[in-house]
PDB file of C-alpha atoms in Angstrom:
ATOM      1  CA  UNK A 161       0.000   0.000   0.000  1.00  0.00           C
ATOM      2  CA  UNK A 162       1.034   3.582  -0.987  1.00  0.00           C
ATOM      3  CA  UNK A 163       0.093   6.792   1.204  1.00  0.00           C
ATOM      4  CA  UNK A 164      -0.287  10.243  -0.305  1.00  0.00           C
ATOM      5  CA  UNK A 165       0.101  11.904   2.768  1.00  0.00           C
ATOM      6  CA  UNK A 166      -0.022  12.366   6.741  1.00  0.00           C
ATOM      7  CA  UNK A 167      -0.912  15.275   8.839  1.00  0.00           C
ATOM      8  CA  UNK A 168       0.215  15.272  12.365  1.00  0.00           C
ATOM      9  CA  UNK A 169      -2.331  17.657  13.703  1.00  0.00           C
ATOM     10  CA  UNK A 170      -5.324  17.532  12.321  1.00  0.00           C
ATOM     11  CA  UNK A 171      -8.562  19.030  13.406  1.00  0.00           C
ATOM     12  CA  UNK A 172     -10.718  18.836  10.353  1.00  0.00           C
ATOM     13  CA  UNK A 173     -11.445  15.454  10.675  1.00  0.00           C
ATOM     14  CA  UNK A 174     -12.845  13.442  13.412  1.00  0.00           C
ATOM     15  CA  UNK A 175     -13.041  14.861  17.106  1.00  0.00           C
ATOM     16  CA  UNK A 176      -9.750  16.330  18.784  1.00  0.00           C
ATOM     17  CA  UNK A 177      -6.733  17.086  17.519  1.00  0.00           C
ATOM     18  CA  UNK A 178      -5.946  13.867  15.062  1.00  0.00           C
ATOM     19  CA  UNK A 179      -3.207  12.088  13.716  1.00  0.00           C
ATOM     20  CA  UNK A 180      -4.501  11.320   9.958  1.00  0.00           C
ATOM     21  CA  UNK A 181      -2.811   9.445   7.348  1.00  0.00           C
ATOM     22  CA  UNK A 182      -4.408   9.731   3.516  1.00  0.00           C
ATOM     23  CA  UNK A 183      -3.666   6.197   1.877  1.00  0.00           C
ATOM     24  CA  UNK A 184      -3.326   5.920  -1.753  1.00  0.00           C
ATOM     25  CA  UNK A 185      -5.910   4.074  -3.964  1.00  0.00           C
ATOM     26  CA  UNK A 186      -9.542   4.956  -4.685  1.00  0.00           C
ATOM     27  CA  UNK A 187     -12.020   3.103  -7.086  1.00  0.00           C
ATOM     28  CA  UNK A 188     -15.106   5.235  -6.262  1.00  0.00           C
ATOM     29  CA  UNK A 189     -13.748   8.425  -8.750  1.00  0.00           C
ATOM     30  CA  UNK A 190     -16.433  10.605  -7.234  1.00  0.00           C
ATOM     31  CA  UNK A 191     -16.713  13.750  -9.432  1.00  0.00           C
ATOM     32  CA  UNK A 192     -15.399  16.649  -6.966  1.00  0.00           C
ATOM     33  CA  UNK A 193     -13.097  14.039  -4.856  1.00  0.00           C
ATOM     34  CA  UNK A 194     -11.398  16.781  -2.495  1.00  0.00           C
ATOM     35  CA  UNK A 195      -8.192  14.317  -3.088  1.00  0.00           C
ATOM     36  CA  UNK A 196      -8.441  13.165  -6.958  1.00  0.00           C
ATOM     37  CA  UNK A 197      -4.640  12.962  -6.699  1.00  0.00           C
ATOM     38  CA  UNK A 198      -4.771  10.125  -4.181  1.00  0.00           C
ATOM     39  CA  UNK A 199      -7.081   7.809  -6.386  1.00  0.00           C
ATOM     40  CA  UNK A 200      -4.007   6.120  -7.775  1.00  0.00           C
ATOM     41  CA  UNK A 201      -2.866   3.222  -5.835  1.00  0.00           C
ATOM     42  CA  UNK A 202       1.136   4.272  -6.680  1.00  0.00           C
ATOM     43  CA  UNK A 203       0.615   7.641  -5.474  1.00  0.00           C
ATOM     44  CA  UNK A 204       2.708   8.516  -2.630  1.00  0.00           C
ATOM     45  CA  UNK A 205       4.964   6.496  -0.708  1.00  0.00           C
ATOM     46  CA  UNK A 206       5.355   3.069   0.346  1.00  0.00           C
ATOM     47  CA  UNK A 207       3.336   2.218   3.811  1.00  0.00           C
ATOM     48  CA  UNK A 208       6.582   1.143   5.489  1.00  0.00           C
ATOM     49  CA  UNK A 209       7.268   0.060   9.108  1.00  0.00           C
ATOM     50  CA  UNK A 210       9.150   2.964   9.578  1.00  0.00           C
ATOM     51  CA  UNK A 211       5.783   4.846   8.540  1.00  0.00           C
ATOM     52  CA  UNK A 212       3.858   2.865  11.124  1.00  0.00           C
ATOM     53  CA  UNK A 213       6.526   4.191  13.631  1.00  0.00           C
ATOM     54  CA  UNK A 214       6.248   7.547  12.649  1.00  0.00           C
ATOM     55  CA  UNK A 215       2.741   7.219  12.971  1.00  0.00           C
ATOM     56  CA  UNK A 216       2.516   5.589  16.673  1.00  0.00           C
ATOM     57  CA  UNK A 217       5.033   8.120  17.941  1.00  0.00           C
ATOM     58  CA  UNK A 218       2.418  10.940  16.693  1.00  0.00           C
ATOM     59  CA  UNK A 219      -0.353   8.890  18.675  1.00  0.00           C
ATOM     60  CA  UNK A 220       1.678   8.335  21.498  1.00  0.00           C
ATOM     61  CA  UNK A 221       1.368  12.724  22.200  1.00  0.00           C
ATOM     62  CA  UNK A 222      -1.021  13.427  24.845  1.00  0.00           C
ATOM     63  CA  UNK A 223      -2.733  16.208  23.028  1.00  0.00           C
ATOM     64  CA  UNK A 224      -3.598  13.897  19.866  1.00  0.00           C
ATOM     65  CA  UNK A 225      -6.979  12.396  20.454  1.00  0.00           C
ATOM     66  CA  UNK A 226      -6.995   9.626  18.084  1.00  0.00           C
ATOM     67  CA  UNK A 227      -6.209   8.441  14.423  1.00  0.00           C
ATOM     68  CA  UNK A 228      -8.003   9.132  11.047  1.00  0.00           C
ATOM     69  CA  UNK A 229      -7.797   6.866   8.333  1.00  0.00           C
ATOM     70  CA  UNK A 230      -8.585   8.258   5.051  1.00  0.00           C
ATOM     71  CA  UNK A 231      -7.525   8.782   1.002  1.00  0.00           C
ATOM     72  CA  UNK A 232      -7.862   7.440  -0.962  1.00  0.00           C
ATOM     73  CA  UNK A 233     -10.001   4.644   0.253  1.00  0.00           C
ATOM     74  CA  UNK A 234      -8.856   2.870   3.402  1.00  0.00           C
ATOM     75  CA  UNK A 235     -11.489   0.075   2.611  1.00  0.00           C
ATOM     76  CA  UNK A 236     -10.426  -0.863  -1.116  1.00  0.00           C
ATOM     77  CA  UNK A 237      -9.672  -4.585   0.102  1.00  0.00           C
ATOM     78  CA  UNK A 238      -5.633  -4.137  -0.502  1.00  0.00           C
ATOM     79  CA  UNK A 239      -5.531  -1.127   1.946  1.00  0.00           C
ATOM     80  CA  UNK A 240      -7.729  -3.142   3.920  1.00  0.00           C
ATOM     81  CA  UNK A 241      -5.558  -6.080   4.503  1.00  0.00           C
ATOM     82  CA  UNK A 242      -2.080  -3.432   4.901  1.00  0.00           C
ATOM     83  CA  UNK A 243      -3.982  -1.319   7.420  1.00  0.00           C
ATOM     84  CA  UNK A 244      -4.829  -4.396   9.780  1.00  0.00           C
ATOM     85  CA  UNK A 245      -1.746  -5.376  10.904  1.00  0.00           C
ATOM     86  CA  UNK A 246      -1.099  -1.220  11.723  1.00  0.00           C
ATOM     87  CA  UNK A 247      -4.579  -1.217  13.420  1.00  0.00           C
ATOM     88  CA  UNK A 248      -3.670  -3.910  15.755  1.00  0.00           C
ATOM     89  CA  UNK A 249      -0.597  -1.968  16.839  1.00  0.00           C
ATOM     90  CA  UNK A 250      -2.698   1.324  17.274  1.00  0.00           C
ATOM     91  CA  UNK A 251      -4.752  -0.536  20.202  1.00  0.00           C
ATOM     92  CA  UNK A 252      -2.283  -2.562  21.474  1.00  0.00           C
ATOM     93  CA  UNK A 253       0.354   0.678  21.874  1.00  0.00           C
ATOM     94  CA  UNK A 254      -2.199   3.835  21.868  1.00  0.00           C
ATOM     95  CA  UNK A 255      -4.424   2.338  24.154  1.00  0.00           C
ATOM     96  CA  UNK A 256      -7.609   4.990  24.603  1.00  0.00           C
ATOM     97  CA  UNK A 257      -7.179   6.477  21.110  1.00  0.00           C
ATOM     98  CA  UNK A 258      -9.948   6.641  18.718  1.00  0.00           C
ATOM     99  CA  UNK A 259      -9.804   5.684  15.363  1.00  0.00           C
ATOM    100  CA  UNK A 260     -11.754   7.107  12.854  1.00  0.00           C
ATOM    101  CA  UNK A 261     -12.291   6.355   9.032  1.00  0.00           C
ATOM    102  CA  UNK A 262     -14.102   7.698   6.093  1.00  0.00           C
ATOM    103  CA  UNK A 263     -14.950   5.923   3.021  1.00  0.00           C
ATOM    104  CA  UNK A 264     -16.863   5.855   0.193  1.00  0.00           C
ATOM    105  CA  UNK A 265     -18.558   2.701   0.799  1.00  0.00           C
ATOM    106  CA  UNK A 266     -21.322   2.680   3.001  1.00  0.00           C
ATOM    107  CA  UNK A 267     -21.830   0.421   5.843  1.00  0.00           C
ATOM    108  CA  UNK A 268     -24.156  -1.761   4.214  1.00  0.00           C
ATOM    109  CA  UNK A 269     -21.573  -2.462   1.529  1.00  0.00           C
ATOM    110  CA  UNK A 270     -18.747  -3.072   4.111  1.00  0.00           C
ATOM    111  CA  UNK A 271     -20.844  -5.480   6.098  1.00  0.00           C
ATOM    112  CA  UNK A 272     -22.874  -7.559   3.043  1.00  0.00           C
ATOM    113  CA  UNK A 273     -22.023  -8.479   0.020  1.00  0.00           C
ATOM    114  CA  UNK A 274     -19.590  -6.171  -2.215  1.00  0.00           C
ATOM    115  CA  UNK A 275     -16.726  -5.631  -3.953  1.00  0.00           C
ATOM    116  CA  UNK A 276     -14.934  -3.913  -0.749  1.00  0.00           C
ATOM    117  CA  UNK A 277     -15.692  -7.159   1.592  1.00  0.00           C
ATOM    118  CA  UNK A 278     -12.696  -9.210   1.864  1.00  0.00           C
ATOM    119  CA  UNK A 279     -10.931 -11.363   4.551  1.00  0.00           C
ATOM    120  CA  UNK A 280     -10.382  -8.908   6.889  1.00  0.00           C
ATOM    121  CA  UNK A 281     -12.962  -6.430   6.270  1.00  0.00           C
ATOM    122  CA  UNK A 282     -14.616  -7.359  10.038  1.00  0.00           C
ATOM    123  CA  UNK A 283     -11.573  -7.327  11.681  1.00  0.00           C
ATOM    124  CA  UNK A 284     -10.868  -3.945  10.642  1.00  0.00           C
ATOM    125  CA  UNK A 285     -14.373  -2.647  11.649  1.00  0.00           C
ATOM    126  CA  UNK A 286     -13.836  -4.007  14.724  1.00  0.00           C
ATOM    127  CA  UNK A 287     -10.651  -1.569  15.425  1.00  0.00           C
ATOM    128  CA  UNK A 288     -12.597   1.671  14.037  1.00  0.00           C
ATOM    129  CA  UNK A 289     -15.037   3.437  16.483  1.00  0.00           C
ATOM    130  CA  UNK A 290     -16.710   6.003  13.906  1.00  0.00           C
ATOM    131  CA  UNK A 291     -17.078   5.307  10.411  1.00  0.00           C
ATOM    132  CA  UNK A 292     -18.399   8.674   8.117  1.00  0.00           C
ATOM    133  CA  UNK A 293     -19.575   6.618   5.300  1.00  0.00           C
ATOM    134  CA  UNK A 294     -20.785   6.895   1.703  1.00  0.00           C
ATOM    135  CA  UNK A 295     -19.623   8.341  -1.436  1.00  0.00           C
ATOM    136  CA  UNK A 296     -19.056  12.142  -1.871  1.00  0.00           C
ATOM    137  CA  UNK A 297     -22.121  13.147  -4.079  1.00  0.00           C
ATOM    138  CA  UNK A 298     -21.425  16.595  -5.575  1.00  0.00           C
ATOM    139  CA  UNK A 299     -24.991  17.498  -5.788  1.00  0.00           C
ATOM    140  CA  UNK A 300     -25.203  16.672  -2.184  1.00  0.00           C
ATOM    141  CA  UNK A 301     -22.743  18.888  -1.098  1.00  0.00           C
ATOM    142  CA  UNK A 302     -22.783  20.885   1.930  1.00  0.00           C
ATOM    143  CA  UNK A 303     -19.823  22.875   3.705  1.00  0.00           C
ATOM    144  CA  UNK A 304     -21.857  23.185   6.977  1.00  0.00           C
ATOM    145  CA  UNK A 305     -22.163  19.487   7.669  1.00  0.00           C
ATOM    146  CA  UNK A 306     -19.799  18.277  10.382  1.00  0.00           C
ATOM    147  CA  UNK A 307     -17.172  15.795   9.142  1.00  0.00           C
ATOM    148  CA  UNK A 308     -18.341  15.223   5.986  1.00  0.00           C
ATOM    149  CA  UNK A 309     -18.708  16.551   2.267  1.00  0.00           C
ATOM    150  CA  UNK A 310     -21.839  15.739   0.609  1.00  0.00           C
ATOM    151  CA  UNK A 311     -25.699  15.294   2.789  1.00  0.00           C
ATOM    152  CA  UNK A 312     -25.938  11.289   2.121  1.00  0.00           C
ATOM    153  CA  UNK A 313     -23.020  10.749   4.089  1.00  0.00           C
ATOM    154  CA  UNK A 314     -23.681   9.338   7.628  1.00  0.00           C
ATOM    155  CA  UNK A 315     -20.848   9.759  10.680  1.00  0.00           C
ATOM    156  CA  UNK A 316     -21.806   5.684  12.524  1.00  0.00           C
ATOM    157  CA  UNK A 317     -20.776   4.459  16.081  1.00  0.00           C
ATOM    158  CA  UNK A 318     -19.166   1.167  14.838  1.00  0.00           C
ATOM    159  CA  UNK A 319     -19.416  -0.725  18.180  1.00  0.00           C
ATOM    160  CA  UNK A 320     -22.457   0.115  18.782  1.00  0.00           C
ATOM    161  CA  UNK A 321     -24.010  -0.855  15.615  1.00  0.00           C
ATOM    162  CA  UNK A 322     -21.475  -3.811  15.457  1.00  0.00           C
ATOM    163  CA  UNK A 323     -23.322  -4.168  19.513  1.00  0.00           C
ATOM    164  CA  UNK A 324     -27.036  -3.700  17.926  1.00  0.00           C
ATOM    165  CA  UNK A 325     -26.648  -5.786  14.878  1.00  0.00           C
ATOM    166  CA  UNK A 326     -28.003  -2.941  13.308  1.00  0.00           C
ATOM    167  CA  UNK A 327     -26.742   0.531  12.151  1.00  0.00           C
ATOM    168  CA  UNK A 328     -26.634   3.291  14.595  1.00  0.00           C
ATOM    169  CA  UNK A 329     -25.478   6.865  14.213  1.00  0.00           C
ATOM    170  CA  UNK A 330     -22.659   8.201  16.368  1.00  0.00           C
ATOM    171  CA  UNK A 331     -24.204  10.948  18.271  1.00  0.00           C
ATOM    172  CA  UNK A 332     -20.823  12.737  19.101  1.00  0.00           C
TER     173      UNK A 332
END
């Protein structure tokens, strides 16, 4: 996996100052895509180990509430299955850190039947806490909205739906 970029403190998206990283690779092509650039899975640089430590050490600041995942598309399934391994090192050395991700595909796509489901699609839900879901829709677009880009868009509270067995929306 290939990452167009990471911002060290972020507050534009998710709550609290953030560590987000942008990975490369997008299939969705919405027309307005705030990061076109990042659509091409060799965009960037190489996701190294030495990225993940970069990463952790940013997490591991008091002031930094959590991590954002972003792009690109962190769920196309070969992001999916790089960002994993990282995840499990996020919660294992950032305990009490949030995790946050946005993507194009919408909960019901990550969780049934689609062409982002893969092997370890679950076991990467299970390490986010909010999910802003759904494709940008130009039409739909709407500067005032909170965390997201276009009205369809939905910001969920992934344990709590993953809890419910049903989709609920974080209430932040």
């Amino acid at each position: 996996m290939n990452y167009a970029n990471i911002k060290t403190c972020d507050i534009a998206n998710g709550v609290g100052v953030r560590t987000s990283l942008f990975v490369s690779g997008c299939t969705h092509h919405c027309p307005g895509c705030f990061n076109a650039v990042a659509q091409d899975f060799q965009y960037g640089k190489p996701f190294t180990r030495e990225t993940e430590d970069l990463l952790l050490a940013e997490l591991g600041k008091a002031y930094i509430a959590g991590l954002t995942l972003l792009g690109g598309e962190p769920f196309e399934p070969e992001n999916q299955r790089a960002l994993l391994p990282f995840l499990h090192r996020v919660r294992t050395e950032c305990a009490g850190k949030t995790v946050w991700a946005f993507s194009g595909y919408t909960w019901e796509e990550l969780t049934g039947e689609s062409r982002a489901r893969c092997e370890v699609t679950d076991a990467l839900l299970s390490l986010v806490d909010v999910l802003v879901d759904g494709e940008f829709v130009e039409a739909q677009k709407d500067i005032s909205l909170r965390f997201r880009g276009s009205a369809n868009q939905r910001i969920i509270d992934v344990p709590a739906s993953r809890g419910a067995g049903k989709l609920v929306l974080w209430n932040g």
